[in-house]
Amino acid sequence: FYIRIIGERKDKYIMNILMSVNRKFLEPLENMIFSILYYSEENVNIYLMYQETELKQDDLKQINDFVAETGKGIIYPIKFDTTELSEMPVTDNAGAFFGMEAYSRLYCAFKLPEKVKKILYLDADMICTGSIMELYNTTFEGKTWIAVRDEGIKAKDLERLKLKLDYKY
């Protein structure tokens, strides 16, 4: 899947965003992308990690067309091969807490172009209610990555993951 860029972008600044999705998250993904672009004054590079078994060319075209209409973003699809991760634990659809897509964020450093020096990973089922530029510009102060604790995790989720109830997820 190739995206042809017409003309040269004259951005002062570009934000790099990473998301990982499967077919079930196409609609939430479009909502998330819309909310990012709606509040963004910057053009956004969206790196989309996917499994070929989960997203097809038509799905990628739909996402690309959606983003192209805004004129504020570019989609860069990155195929994620999960054969090397076949032994990694995942939950089944009955308890679906995470799937192979969750692992892609751990391997993104090996899949992203070398020119990408900074990227913000966001779950595809979120909605932005304002600009995320301040979050994007957060300094890492010598750290490789930073994360936010999920304050909304429920005891049943922790039990299902076999984690202690006081675990900071």
Coordinates of N, CA, C and O in Angstrom, one line a residue:
F1 N 0.9 -1.2 0.0 CA 0.0 0.0 0.0 C 0.9 1.2 0.0 O 1.7 1.4 0.9
Y2 N 0.8 2.0 -1.0 CA 1.6 3.2 -1.1 C 0.7 4.5 -1.1 O -0.4 4.5 -1.7
I3 N 1.2 5.5 -0.4 CA 0.4 6.7 -0.4 C 1.3 7.8 -1.2 O 2.4 8.0 -0.9
R4 N 0.7 8.3 -2.2 CA 1.4 9.3 -3.0 C 1.2 10.7 -2.4 O 0.0 11.1 -2.2
I5 N 2.2 11.4 -2.1 CA 2.1 12.7 -1.6 C 2.3 13.7 -2.7 O 3.4 13.7 -3.4
I6 N 1.4 14.6 -3.0 CA 1.5 15.5 -4.0 C 1.9 16.9 -3.4 O 1.4 17.4 -2.5
G7 N 3.0 17.4 -4.0 CA 3.5 18.7 -3.6 C 4.4 18.5 -2.3 O 4.6 17.3 -1.9
E8 N 4.9 19.5 -1.8 CA 5.8 19.5 -0.7 C 5.1 20.1 0.5 O 4.5 21.2 0.4
R9 N 5.2 19.5 1.7 CA 4.6 20.0 2.9 C 5.4 21.1 3.4 O 6.6 21.0 3.5
K10 N 4.8 22.2 3.8 CA 5.5 23.4 4.2 C 5.3 23.6 5.7 O 5.1 24.7 6.2
D11 N 5.3 22.5 6.5 CA 5.0 22.5 7.9 C 6.1 23.2 8.7 O 7.3 23.0 8.4
K12 N 5.8 24.0 9.7 CA 6.7 24.4 10.6 C 7.1 23.3 11.6 O 8.2 23.1 12.0
Y13 N 6.1 22.5 11.9 CA 6.2 21.4 12.8 C 5.3 20.3 12.5 O 4.2 20.5 12.1
I14 N 5.8 19.1 12.6 CA 4.9 17.9 12.4 C 4.9 17.0 13.6 O 6.0 16.8 14.2
M15 N 3.8 16.6 14.0 CA 3.6 15.7 15.2 C 3.6 14.3 14.6 O 2.9 14.0 13.7
N16 N 4.3 13.3 15.3 CA 4.3 11.9 14.9 C 3.5 11.1 15.9 O 3.7 11.2 17.1
I17 N 2.4 10.5 15.4 CA 1.5 9.7 16.3 C 1.6 8.2 15.8 O 1.6 8.0 14.6
L18 N 1.5 7.3 16.8 CA 1.5 5.9 16.5 C 0.3 5.3 17.0 O -0.1 5.6 18.2
M19 N -0.4 4.5 16.2 CA -1.6 3.7 16.7 C -1.5 2.3 16.1 O -0.8 2.1 15.1
S20 N -2.1 1.4 16.8 CA -2.1 0.0 16.4 C -3.5 -0.5 16.4 O -4.2 -0.4 17.5
V21 N -4.0 -1.0 15.3 CA -5.4 -1.4 15.3 C -5.7 -2.7 14.5 O -4.8 -3.2 13.8
N22 N -6.8 -3.2 14.8 CA -7.4 -4.3 14.0 C -8.7 -3.9 13.4 O -9.1 -2.8 13.6
R23 N -9.3 -4.8 12.7 CA -10.6 -4.4 12.0 C -11.7 -3.9 12.9 O -12.5 -3.0 12.5
K24 N -11.7 -4.4 14.1 CA -12.8 -4.0 15.1 C -12.7 -2.5 15.4 O -13.6 -2.0 15.9
F25 N -11.5 -2.0 15.3 CA -11.3 -0.6 15.7 C -11.2 0.4 14.6 O -10.8 1.6 14.8
L26 N -11.8 0.1 13.4 CA -11.7 1.1 12.3 C -12.6 2.3 12.6 O -12.1 3.4 12.4
E27 N -13.8 2.1 13.1 CA -14.6 3.3 13.4 C -14.0 4.1 14.6 O -13.9 5.3 14.5
P28 N -13.6 3.5 15.7 CA -13.0 4.3 16.8 C -11.7 5.0 16.3 O -11.4 6.1 16.7
L29 N -11.0 4.3 15.4 CA -9.7 4.9 14.9 C -10.1 6.2 14.1 O -9.4 7.2 14.3
E30 N -11.1 6.1 13.3 CA -11.4 7.3 12.5 C -11.9 8.5 13.5 O -11.5 9.6 13.3
N31 N -12.6 8.1 14.5 CA -13.0 9.1 15.5 C -11.8 9.7 16.2 O -11.7 10.9 16.4
M32 N -10.8 8.9 16.6 CA -9.6 9.3 17.3 C -8.8 10.2 16.4 O -8.4 11.3 16.8
I33 N -8.6 9.8 15.1 CA -7.9 10.6 14.2 C -8.6 12.0 13.9 O -7.9 13.0 13.9
F34 N -9.9 11.9 13.8 CA -10.6 13.2 13.6 C -10.4 14.1 14.7 O -10.2 15.3 14.6
S35 N -10.5 13.6 16.0 CA -10.3 14.4 17.1 C -8.9 15.0 17.2 O -8.7 16.2 17.6
I36 N -7.9 14.3 16.9 CA -6.5 14.8 16.9 C -6.4 15.9 15.9 O -5.9 17.0 16.2
L37 N -6.9 15.7 14.6 CA -6.7 16.6 13.6 C -7.6 17.9 13.8 O -7.2 19.0 13.4
Y38 N -8.7 17.7 14.3 CA -9.6 18.8 14.6 C -9.0 19.9 15.5 O -9.1 21.1 15.2
Y39 N -8.3 19.4 16.5 CA -7.7 20.3 17.5 C -6.3 20.7 17.2 O -5.7 21.5 17.9
S40 N -5.7 20.1 16.2 CA -4.3 20.3 15.9 C -4.1 21.4 14.9 O -4.7 21.5 13.8
E41 N -3.1 22.3 15.2 CA -2.7 23.3 14.3 C -1.6 22.8 13.4 O -1.2 23.4 12.4
E42 N -1.0 21.7 13.8 CA 0.1 21.1 13.1 C -0.4 20.0 12.2 O -1.4 19.4 12.4
N43 N 0.4 19.8 11.2 CA 0.2 18.6 10.4 C 0.7 17.4 11.1 O 1.6 17.5 11.9
V44 N 0.0 16.2 11.0 CA 0.3 15.1 11.8 C 0.7 13.9 10.9 O 0.0 13.6 9.9
N45 N 1.8 13.2 11.2 CA 2.1 12.0 10.6 C 1.5 10.9 11.5 O 1.9 10.8 12.7
I46 N 0.7 10.0 10.9 CA 0.1 9.0 11.7 C 0.6 7.6 11.2 O 0.4 7.2 10.1
Y47 N 1.4 7.0 12.0 CA 2.0 5.7 11.7 C 1.0 4.7 12.3 O 0.7 4.6 13.5
L48 N 0.5 3.8 11.4 CA -0.5 2.9 11.7 C 0.0 1.4 11.6 O 0.2 0.9 10.5
M49 N 0.2 0.8 12.8 CA 0.7 -0.6 12.8 C -0.5 -1.5 12.7 O -1.5 -1.3 13.4
Y50 N -0.4 -2.5 11.8 CA -1.5 -3.4 11.6 C -0.9 -4.8 11.2 O 0.2 -4.9 10.7
Q51 N -1.8 -5.8 11.4 CA -1.5 -7.1 10.9 C -2.2 -7.3 9.6 O -3.4 -6.9 9.4
E52 N -1.5 -7.9 8.6 CA -2.1 -8.1 7.3 C -3.4 -9.0 7.4 O -4.3 -8.9 6.6
T53 N -3.4 -9.9 8.4 CA -4.6 -10.7 8.6 C -5.7 -10.0 9.2 O -6.9 -10.4 9.1
E54 N -5.5 -8.8 9.7 CA -6.5 -8.0 10.4 C -7.1 -6.8 9.5 O -8.2 -6.5 9.5
L55 N -6.2 -6.2 8.8 CA -6.6 -5.1 7.9 C -6.2 -5.4 6.5 O -5.2 -5.9 6.2
K56 N -7.1 -5.1 5.6 CA -6.9 -5.4 4.1 C -6.7 -4.0 3.4 O -6.8 -2.9 4.0
Q57 N -6.3 -4.1 2.2 CA -6.0 -2.9 1.4 C -7.2 -2.0 1.3 O -7.0 -0.7 1.4
D58 N -8.4 -2.5 1.3 CA -9.6 -1.6 1.3 C -9.7 -0.8 2.6 O -10.1 0.3 2.6
D59 N -9.4 -1.5 3.7 CA -9.4 -0.8 5.0 C -8.4 0.3 5.0 O -8.7 1.4 5.5
L60 N -7.2 0.0 4.6 CA -6.2 1.1 4.6 C -6.5 2.2 3.7 O -6.3 3.4 4.0
K61 N -7.1 1.9 2.5 CA -7.5 3.0 1.6 C -8.6 3.8 2.2 O -8.6 5.1 2.1
Q62 N -9.5 3.2 2.9 CA -10.6 4.0 3.6 C -10.0 4.9 4.6 O -10.4 6.1 4.7
I63 N -9.1 4.4 5.4 CA -8.4 5.3 6.4 C -7.6 6.4 5.8 O -7.7 7.6 6.2
N64 N -6.9 6.1 4.7 CA -6.1 7.1 4.0 C -7.0 8.1 3.4 O -6.7 9.3 3.5
D65 N -8.1 7.7 2.8 CA -9.0 8.7 2.1 C -9.6 9.6 3.2 O -9.7 10.8 3.0
F66 N -10.0 9.0 4.3 CA -10.5 9.8 5.4 C -9.6 10.9 5.9 O -9.9 12.1 6.0
V67 N -8.3 10.5 6.1 CA -7.3 11.5 6.6 C -7.0 12.5 5.5 O -6.8 13.7 5.7
A68 N -6.9 12.0 4.2 CA -6.5 12.9 3.1 C -7.6 14.0 3.0 O -7.2 15.2 2.6
E69 N -8.8 13.7 3.2 CA -9.9 14.8 3.2 C -9.6 15.9 4.1 O -10.0 17.1 3.8
T70 N -9.0 15.7 5.2 CA -8.7 16.7 6.2 C -7.6 17.7 5.7 O -7.6 18.8 6.1
G71 N -6.7 17.2 4.9 CA -5.6 18.0 4.5 C -4.6 18.3 5.6 O -3.7 19.1 5.4
K72 N -4.7 17.6 6.8 CA -3.9 17.9 7.9 C -3.0 16.7 8.4 O -2.3 16.8 9.4
G73 N -3.2 15.6 7.7 CA -2.5 14.4 8.2 C -2.1 13.5 7.0 O -2.6 13.6 5.9
I74 N -1.1 12.6 7.3 CA -0.7 11.6 6.4 C -0.6 10.3 7.1 O -0.1 10.2 8.2
I75 N -1.2 9.2 6.5 CA -1.1 7.9 7.1 C 0.1 7.2 6.5 O 0.3 7.2 5.3
Y76 N 0.8 6.5 7.4 CA 1.9 5.7 7.0 C 1.6 4.3 7.6 O 1.9 4.0 8.8
P77 N 1.1 3.4 6.8 CA 0.8 2.0 7.3 C 2.1 1.2 7.4 O 3.0 1.3 6.6
I78 N 2.2 0.5 8.5 CA 3.3 -0.3 8.8 C 2.8 -1.7 9.2 O 2.2 -1.9 10.2
K79 N 3.2 -2.7 8.3 CA 2.7 -4.0 8.5 C 3.5 -4.6 9.7 O 4.7 -4.5 9.7
F80 N 2.8 -5.3 10.6 CA 3.4 -5.9 11.8 C 3.2 -7.4 11.7 O 2.1 -7.9 11.7
D81 N 4.3 -8.1 11.5 CA 4.3 -9.5 11.4 C 4.4 -10.2 12.8 O 5.3 -10.0 13.5
T82 N 3.3 -10.9 13.1 CA 3.2 -11.5 14.5 C 3.7 -12.9 14.6 O 3.7 -13.5 15.6
T83 N 4.3 -13.5 13.5 CA 4.7 -14.9 13.6 C 5.8 -15.1 14.6 O 5.8 -16.1 15.2
E84 N 6.6 -14.1 14.8 CA 7.7 -14.2 15.8 C 7.1 -14.1 17.2 O 7.8 -14.5 18.2
L85 N 5.9 -13.6 17.4 CA 5.3 -13.5 18.7 C 4.2 -14.5 19.0 O 3.4 -14.4 19.9
S86 N 4.2 -15.6 18.2 CA 3.1 -16.6 18.3 C 3.0 -17.2 19.7 O 2.0 -17.7 20.1
E87 N 4.1 -17.2 20.5 CA 4.1 -17.8 21.8 C 3.7 -16.8 22.9 O 3.5 -17.1 24.1
M88 N 3.5 -15.5 22.5 CA 3.1 -14.5 23.5 C 1.7 -14.7 24.0 O 0.8 -15.1 23.2
P89 N 1.4 -14.5 25.3 CA 0.0 -14.7 25.8 C -0.9 -13.6 25.3 O -0.6 -12.4 25.2
V90 N -2.1 -14.0 24.9 CA -3.2 -13.1 24.6 C -4.4 -13.6 25.2 O -4.5 -14.8 25.5
T91 N -5.4 -12.8 25.4 CA -6.7 -13.3 25.9 C -7.5 -13.7 24.7 O -7.4 -13.2 23.6
D92 N -8.5 -14.5 25.0 CA -9.4 -14.9 23.9 C -10.5 -13.9 23.7 O -10.6 -12.9 24.5
N93 N -11.3 -14.0 22.8 CA -12.3 -13.1 22.5 C -13.3 -12.9 23.6 O -14.0 -11.9 23.8
A94 N -13.5 -14.0 24.4 CA -14.4 -13.9 25.5 C -14.0 -12.9 26.5 O -14.8 -12.2 27.1
G95 N -12.7 -12.8 26.8 CA -12.2 -11.9 27.8 C -11.4 -10.8 27.2 O -10.8 -10.0 27.9
A96 N -11.3 -10.7 25.9 CA -10.4 -9.9 25.1 C -10.0 -8.6 25.8 O -10.5 -7.6 25.7
F97 N -8.9 -8.8 26.6 CA -8.3 -7.6 27.2 C -7.2 -7.0 26.3 O -7.1 -5.8 26.3
F98 N -6.5 -7.9 25.7 CA -5.6 -7.4 24.7 C -5.3 -8.5 23.7 O -5.4 -9.7 23.9
G99 N -4.9 -8.0 22.5 CA -4.5 -9.0 21.4 C -3.1 -8.7 20.9 O -2.4 -7.9 21.6
M100 N -2.8 -9.2 19.8 CA -1.4 -9.0 19.3 C -1.1 -7.6 19.0 O 0.0 -7.1 19.1
E101 N -2.1 -6.7 18.8 CA -1.9 -5.3 18.5 C -1.2 -4.7 19.7 O -0.4 -3.7 19.5
A102 N -1.5 -5.2 20.9 CA -0.9 -4.6 22.1 C 0.7 -4.7 22.1 O 1.4 -3.9 22.6
Y103 N 1.2 -5.8 21.4 CA 2.6 -6.0 21.4 C 3.3 -5.1 20.3 O 4.5 -4.9 20.4
S104 N 2.6 -4.7 19.4 CA 3.2 -3.9 18.3 C 3.8 -2.6 18.8 O 4.9 -2.2 18.3
R105 N 3.3 -2.0 19.9 CA 3.9 -0.8 20.4 C 5.3 -1.0 21.0 O 6.1 -0.2 21.1
L106 N 5.5 -2.3 21.4 CA 6.8 -2.6 22.0 C 7.8 -2.8 20.9 O 9.0 -2.7 21.2
Y107 N 7.4 -3.1 19.7 CA 8.3 -3.4 18.6 C 8.4 -2.3 17.6 O 9.0 -2.4 16.6
C108 N 7.7 -1.2 17.9 CA 7.6 -0.1 16.9 C 9.0 0.5 16.6 O 9.3 0.9 15.5
A109 N 9.9 0.5 17.6 CA 11.3 1.0 17.3 C 12.0 0.3 16.2 O 12.8 0.9 15.5
F110 N 11.6 -0.9 16.0 CA 12.3 -1.7 14.9 C 11.6 -1.6 13.6 O 12.1 -2.0 12.6
K111 N 10.4 -1.0 13.6 CA 9.6 -0.9 12.4 C 9.4 0.5 11.9 O 9.1 0.7 10.7
L112 N 9.6 1.5 12.7 CA 9.5 2.9 12.3 C 10.7 3.4 11.5 O 11.8 2.9 11.7
P113 N 10.5 4.3 10.5 CA 11.6 4.9 9.8 C 12.6 5.5 10.7 O 12.3 6.1 11.8
E114 N 13.9 5.5 10.4 CA 15.0 6.0 11.2 C 14.8 7.5 11.5 O 15.2 8.1 12.5
K115 N 14.1 8.2 10.5 CA 13.9 9.7 10.6 C 13.0 10.0 11.8 O 13.0 11.2 12.2
V116 N 12.2 9.1 12.3 CA 11.3 9.4 13.4 C 12.1 9.3 14.7 O 12.5 8.2 15.1
K117 N 12.3 10.4 15.3 CA 13.1 10.5 16.5 C 12.2 10.6 17.8 O 12.6 10.3 18.9
K118 N 10.9 10.9 17.5 CA 9.9 11.0 18.6 C 8.6 10.7 18.1 O 8.2 11.1 17.0
I119 N 7.8 9.9 18.9 CA 6.5 9.5 18.5 C 5.6 9.3 19.8 O 6.1 8.9 20.8
L120 N 4.4 9.6 19.6 CA 3.4 9.5 20.7 C 2.5 8.3 20.4 O 1.8 8.4 19.4
Y121 N 2.5 7.3 21.2 CA 1.6 6.2 21.0 C 0.3 6.5 21.7 O 0.2 6.9 22.9
L122 N -0.8 6.4 21.0 CA -2.2 6.6 21.5 C -3.1 5.4 21.2 O -3.0 4.9 20.0
D123 N -3.9 5.0 22.1 CA -4.8 3.9 21.8 C -5.9 4.5 20.9 O -6.3 5.6 20.9
A124 N -6.3 3.6 20.0 CA -7.2 4.0 18.9 C -8.6 4.3 19.4 O -9.4 4.9 18.7
D125 N -8.9 3.9 20.6 CA -10.3 4.1 21.1 C -10.4 5.3 22.0 O -11.4 5.4 22.9
M126 N -9.5 6.2 21.9 CA -9.6 7.4 22.7 C -10.2 8.6 21.9 O -10.3 8.5 20.7
I127 N -10.6 9.6 22.5 CA -11.0 10.9 21.9 C -10.3 12.0 22.5 O -10.2 12.1 23.7
C128 N -9.7 12.9 21.7 CA -9.1 14.1 22.2 C -10.1 15.2 22.3 O -10.9 15.4 21.4
T129 N -10.0 15.9 23.4 CA -11.0 17.0 23.6 C -10.3 18.4 23.5 O -10.8 19.4 23.9
G130 N -9.1 18.4 23.0 CA -8.3 19.6 22.8 C -6.9 19.2 22.2 O -6.7 18.0 21.9
S131 N -6.1 20.1 22.0 CA -4.8 19.9 21.3 C -4.0 19.0 22.2 O -3.9 19.1 23.4
I132 N -3.2 18.1 21.6 CA -2.3 17.2 22.3 C -0.9 17.6 22.2 O 0.0 16.9 22.6
M133 N -0.7 18.8 21.7 CA 0.7 19.3 21.5 C 1.5 19.4 22.8 O 2.7 19.1 22.8
E134 N 0.9 19.8 23.8 CA 1.6 19.9 25.1 C 2.0 18.5 25.6 O 3.1 18.3 26.0
L135 N 1.1 17.5 25.4 CA 1.5 16.1 25.7 C 2.6 15.7 24.8 O 3.6 15.1 25.3
Y136 N 2.5 16.0 23.6 CA 3.6 15.6 22.6 C 4.9 16.2 23.0 O 5.9 15.5 22.8
N137 N 4.9 17.4 23.4 CA 6.1 18.1 23.7 C 6.7 17.8 25.2 O 7.6 18.4 25.6
T138 N 6.0 16.9 25.9 CA 6.5 16.6 27.2 C 7.9 16.1 27.1 O 8.2 15.2 26.2
T139 N 8.8 16.6 28.0 CA 10.2 16.1 27.9 C 10.3 14.8 28.7 O 9.7 14.5 29.7
F140 N 11.2 14.0 28.1 CA 11.4 12.6 28.7 C 12.5 12.6 29.8 O 12.7 11.6 30.5
E141 N 13.2 13.7 29.9 CA 14.2 13.9 30.9 C 15.1 12.6 31.1 O 15.3 12.0 32.1
G142 N 15.7 12.2 29.9 CA 16.6 11.0 29.9 C 15.9 9.7 29.9 O 16.6 8.7 29.9
K143 N 14.6 9.6 29.9 CA 13.9 8.4 29.8 C 13.6 8.0 28.4 O 13.5 8.8 27.5
T144 N 13.6 6.7 28.2 CA 13.3 6.2 26.8 C 11.8 6.3 26.5 O 11.4 6.6 25.4
W145 N 11.0 6.1 27.5 CA 9.5 6.2 27.3 C 8.9 6.6 28.6 O 9.4 6.5 29.7
I146 N 7.7 7.2 28.5 CA 6.9 7.5 29.6 C 5.5 7.0 29.4 O 5.1 6.7 28.3
A147 N 4.8 6.7 30.5 CA 3.4 6.2 30.4 C 2.5 6.8 31.4 O 3.0 7.5 32.4
V148 N 1.3 6.6 31.3 CA 0.3 7.1 32.2 C -0.4 5.9 32.9 O -0.8 4.9 32.2
R149 N -0.6 6.0 34.2 CA -1.3 4.9 34.9 C -2.8 5.0 34.6 O -3.4 6.0 34.4
D150 N -3.4 3.8 34.4 CA -4.8 3.7 34.1 C -5.5 3.7 35.4 O -5.6 2.7 36.1
E151 N -6.2 4.8 35.7 CA -6.9 4.9 36.9 C -8.3 4.2 36.8 O -9.0 4.1 37.8
G152 N -8.7 3.9 35.6 CA -10.0 3.3 35.4 C -10.0 1.8 35.4 O -11.1 1.2 35.2
I153 N -8.9 1.2 35.7 CA -8.9 -0.3 35.7 C -9.7 -0.9 36.8 O -9.7 -0.4 37.9
K154 N -10.4 -1.9 36.5 CA -11.4 -2.5 37.4 C -10.8 -3.7 38.1 O -9.9 -4.4 37.5
A155 N -11.2 -4.1 39.2 CA -10.7 -5.3 40.0 C -10.9 -6.5 39.1 O -10.0 -7.4 39.1
K156 N -12.0 -6.6 38.4 CA -12.2 -7.8 37.6 C -11.2 -7.9 36.4 O -10.8 -9.0 36.1
D157 N -10.7 -6.8 35.9 CA -9.7 -6.8 34.9 C -8.4 -7.3 35.5 O -7.6 -8.1 34.9
L158 N -8.0 -6.8 36.7 CA -6.8 -7.2 37.3 C -6.9 -8.7 37.7 O -5.9 -9.5 37.5
E159 N -8.0 -9.2 38.1 CA -8.2 -10.6 38.4 C -8.0 -11.5 37.2 O -7.3 -12.5 37.2
R160 N -8.6 -11.0 36.1 CA -8.5 -11.7 34.8 C -7.1 -11.8 34.3 O -6.7 -12.8 33.7
L161 N -6.3 -10.8 34.6 CA -4.9 -10.7 34.2 C -4.0 -11.4 35.3 O -2.8 -11.4 35.1
K162 N -4.6 -11.9 36.3 CA -3.9 -12.5 37.4 C -2.9 -11.6 38.1 O -1.8 -12.0 38.4
L163 N -3.3 -10.3 38.3 CA -2.5 -9.3 38.9 C -3.1 -9.0 40.3 O -4.3 -9.2 40.5
K164 N -2.3 -8.6 41.2 CA -2.7 -8.2 42.6 C -3.7 -7.0 42.5 O -3.5 -6.2 41.6
L165 N -4.6 -7.0 43.4 CA -5.6 -5.9 43.3 C -5.0 -4.5 43.5 O -5.6 -3.5 43.1
D166 N -3.9 -4.4 44.2 CA -3.3 -3.1 44.4 C -2.2 -2.8 43.3 O -1.5 -1.8 43.4
Y167 N -2.2 -3.6 42.2 CA -1.3 -3.4 41.1 C -1.6 -2.1 40.4 O -2.7 -1.7 40.2
K168 N -0.5 -1.3 40.1 CA -0.7 0.0 39.4 C -0.6 -0.2 37.9 O 0.5 -0.3 37.4
Y169 N -1.7 -0.4 37.2 CA -1.7 -0.7 35.8 C -1.6 0.6 35.0 O -2.2 1.5 35.2

